[in-house]
Amino acid sequence: MSTTTSSRGRRRAPTRMERAAGKAAALQKPRVILALLLLLGLTSVMLLDGYLRAEVGGDQRVRDGASGSNVPDKILNGGPIISFRNGQATTTSVPAKTIALTFDDGPNPTYTPQVLKILEKYDVPATFFVVGSMVSRYPSIVADMVDQGNEVGIHTFTHVDLSYQSDARIRREMTQTQLALAGAAGITTTLFRAPYSSETDAIDNYSWPVYERLGEEGYTSVFVDTDSDDWKKPGVSDIVKWATPSGTSGAAVLMHDAGGNRDQTMKALPEYIEKMKAKGYTFTTVSGVIEAQNAAARAAQQANAPAGATGGQLRGVNPNGTDRLQAAHREATGTTLYEGKALVAAVAVAEWTVPVLSVGLIIVGVAVMGRFGMMLILARRHYGQRNKRRFSWGPTVTRPVTVIVPAYNEKECIANTLESLAKSTHPIEIIVVDDGSTDGTSEISREAARALGMTNVRVIRQENAGKPAALNNGVRSASHDIVVMMDGDTVFEPDTVRQLVQPFADPEVGAVAGNAKVGNRDTVIGAWQHIEYVMGFNLDRRMYDLLRCMPTIPGAIGAFRREAVLQVGGMSEDTLAEDTDITIAMHRQGWRVVYQEHARAWTEAPGSLKQLWSQRYRWSYGTMQALWKHRKSLTDKGPSGRFGRVGMPLVVIFQIVTPVFAPLIDVFTAYSMIFVDFQAALYAWLAVLGVQLVCAAYAFRLDKEKYRYLLMMPLQQLAYRQMMYLVLIHSCITALTGGRLRWQKLKRTGEVGTPAGVGR
């Protein structure tokens, strides 16, 4: 048993690895923030799109038949236009033989342009009460509407009945619509029509306070005299008939340019205009009605005015001689204008992004389901092949092998590791490579070997250089032609090495992947990782093994022909995933890489979310590095090109592309639950979870694991999986920005030992 000495008893300077890890951690913070910002941006876009589409449509009031005892009689029996001056409500009626044509619920990209074309043809103005969310989605239509000389009013932002809403919600509905109008047409408006409103006699005690409050803020509330009821789609003739006032009465007429199929309205509108013009009617806007009444009032006031009175005194409205109700539109300026443009721009991004993401969701869904299907089918076939009685790798391998244990500050675990190797049923040589540990790992290794009576242990101490260098040192020092590599926090079962080396009976086999198990699975985080190891890693390895394109030999348990390792140049420091790197390199040299599911190792998984993030970030980023390094495998010829032709595309699709976009499933599930159909979205999510449970249960069956851990799977899907998404997104950002990390040491507890009863 050979050893090397180290200096003890004095304060040390940070090692090269510690300095590199600290520098890397500082560099990664901005990338983590960028990853979180990307996810936040995606979520914000989805929420904005959902909010724009929520509560729009449907022609049913929250309540009907409520009392109007608190509403003044002059309002209930007055005209359709209610305005407030000096705290007093007044109504305005439409003059005889005059039509104030109004449209609700738009703009709509199909019907509103048709309405505008008809109005332009007949030289008829109209007032459009628009829904703010629709304005923000179709701003150009509103701009055309205003440019044509029509008038716009507010119909709330989400078409909600305001009667039961809080003051904050009412304010939000009005303000957001004003911003949408500012961004779309550069204006704001003083006109308002409440969703589900009709004639003034329908105002009740619930809605009247809303009109009073909005009136105090300068809004004019507009009702109707004649409702075409076109939303009922009764037929063109009925729409025309119901929109026609009796005799020569004037009327505020209601039609719809959105909110459903309006084909009948489009046919009825020109017929209605021609009919009313033939009867001698003129068309005006709501502001036109108000101005007509004000003009009549001024004329009457002037006729009765004393000599020498001025025009401003006659009008008696504003000291500056203007009437703010003559025109409903106000030019948007300053903050309102810029906020409105920002809103319209944000909605434009959402309108473009969500359809693209929808297509991505379909692709991801097909890929995810395809992967599950492939894993189940190929894993079943793999299981069948490996359990045939006649199956054999060849003559039993009995010659000694070298077990290499790279160790960096493994004082908590190294004794357990050596104790498990002491029980090996296969002859082994053990080389512990201490990579500059500062916690006495090498001394603990020597003492453990001495206590266990192990004479087959060598401890080699080197200056801190990283895991690949430690493994290469062990390979160079190995006495045997087969080397088994394991981590210093891992324990083997007594039969593990014997099982692991049997595939080397086949001279084409250059490396063997073992079955890594989570030893500390009794915590929530440990149980989540246990499910992932059994389902995500080992079931995958069965698939890749059958396809002969195994991408990774786990660092916790793997075996190699020594000559094959030396042939590919040993463990490379080019990537963070030296295990994936060397596995692909061996494929490219023409060696076969296989999976031996009966060779089991128990490893200590990260015990905290911080450590888990660090480990998985290194894995995912290292895998990307390795794939990029070996990108030329896509053009390799013959057996050495099999990984490039089969493995590379599968790894890129299933381990990078699909996981990166897999959050779309959860995002759209949440989106659908909030804005579309909660029950249907929940059933869809449960269906996907059911498929995953089936796959996981089958993987547990193949590995002879206890099913009780699957009870944690729903929670794993809600919490753990989201973290893995962020880790992968973080890795992609690092790859795109050219980041570089070194091997990072995780904090260990040494709690993992060989499970009781195993191999005894």
XYZ file of N, CA, C and O in Angstrom, residues 12-21 408-409 435-438 464:
68
model
N -3.702 27.159 5.053
C -3.323 26.949 3.664
C -3.942 28.012 2.779
O -4.956 28.613 3.108
N -3.342 28.215 1.626
C -3.924 29.091 0.601
C -4.969 28.312 -0.177
O -4.917 27.079 -0.237
N -5.947 28.963 -0.758
C -6.965 28.255 -1.544
C -6.323 27.468 -2.681
O -5.352 27.913 -3.300
N -6.859 26.272 -2.929
C -6.336 25.458 -4.018
C -6.759 26.041 -5.353
O -7.648 26.890 -5.440
N -6.132 25.545 -6.419
C -6.473 26.023 -7.756
C -7.936 25.733 -8.070
O -8.629 26.549 -8.676
N -8.415 24.554 -7.650
C -9.812 24.213 -7.918
C -10.756 25.135 -7.164
O -11.766 25.585 -7.695
N -10.412 25.449 -5.911
C -11.270 26.327 -5.124
C -11.302 27.726 -5.713
O -12.347 28.369 -5.756
N -10.137 28.212 -6.150
C -10.117 29.531 -6.782
C -10.929 29.542 -8.062
O -11.681 30.478 -8.341
N -10.794 28.487 -8.862
C -11.544 28.407 -10.122
C -13.035 28.302 -9.855
O -13.850 28.929 -10.542
N -13.403 27.518 -8.832
C -14.826 27.356 -8.520
C -15.438 28.678 -8.065
O -16.559 29.031 -8.443
N -11.581 13.778 -3.739
C -11.217 15.141 -3.346
C -12.061 15.510 -2.129
O -13.277 15.664 -2.214
N -11.407 15.587 -0.965
C -12.089 15.906 0.293
C -13.283 14.981 0.527
O -14.421 15.416 0.691
N -6.862 13.820 -4.952
C -6.616 14.990 -5.805
C -6.411 16.244 -4.957
O -7.205 17.185 -5.001
N -5.350 16.231 -4.149
C -5.024 17.422 -3.363
C -6.007 17.714 -2.253
O -6.265 18.888 -1.942
N -6.565 16.685 -1.625
C -7.530 16.899 -0.547
C -6.880 17.607 0.631
O -5.684 17.444 0.899
N -7.671 18.354 1.350
C -7.182 19.093 2.523
C -7.842 18.622 3.815
O -7.673 19.247 4.862
N -3.804 19.214 -6.527
C -5.150 19.400 -7.059
C -5.111 19.743 -8.548
O -4.553 20.753 -8.953
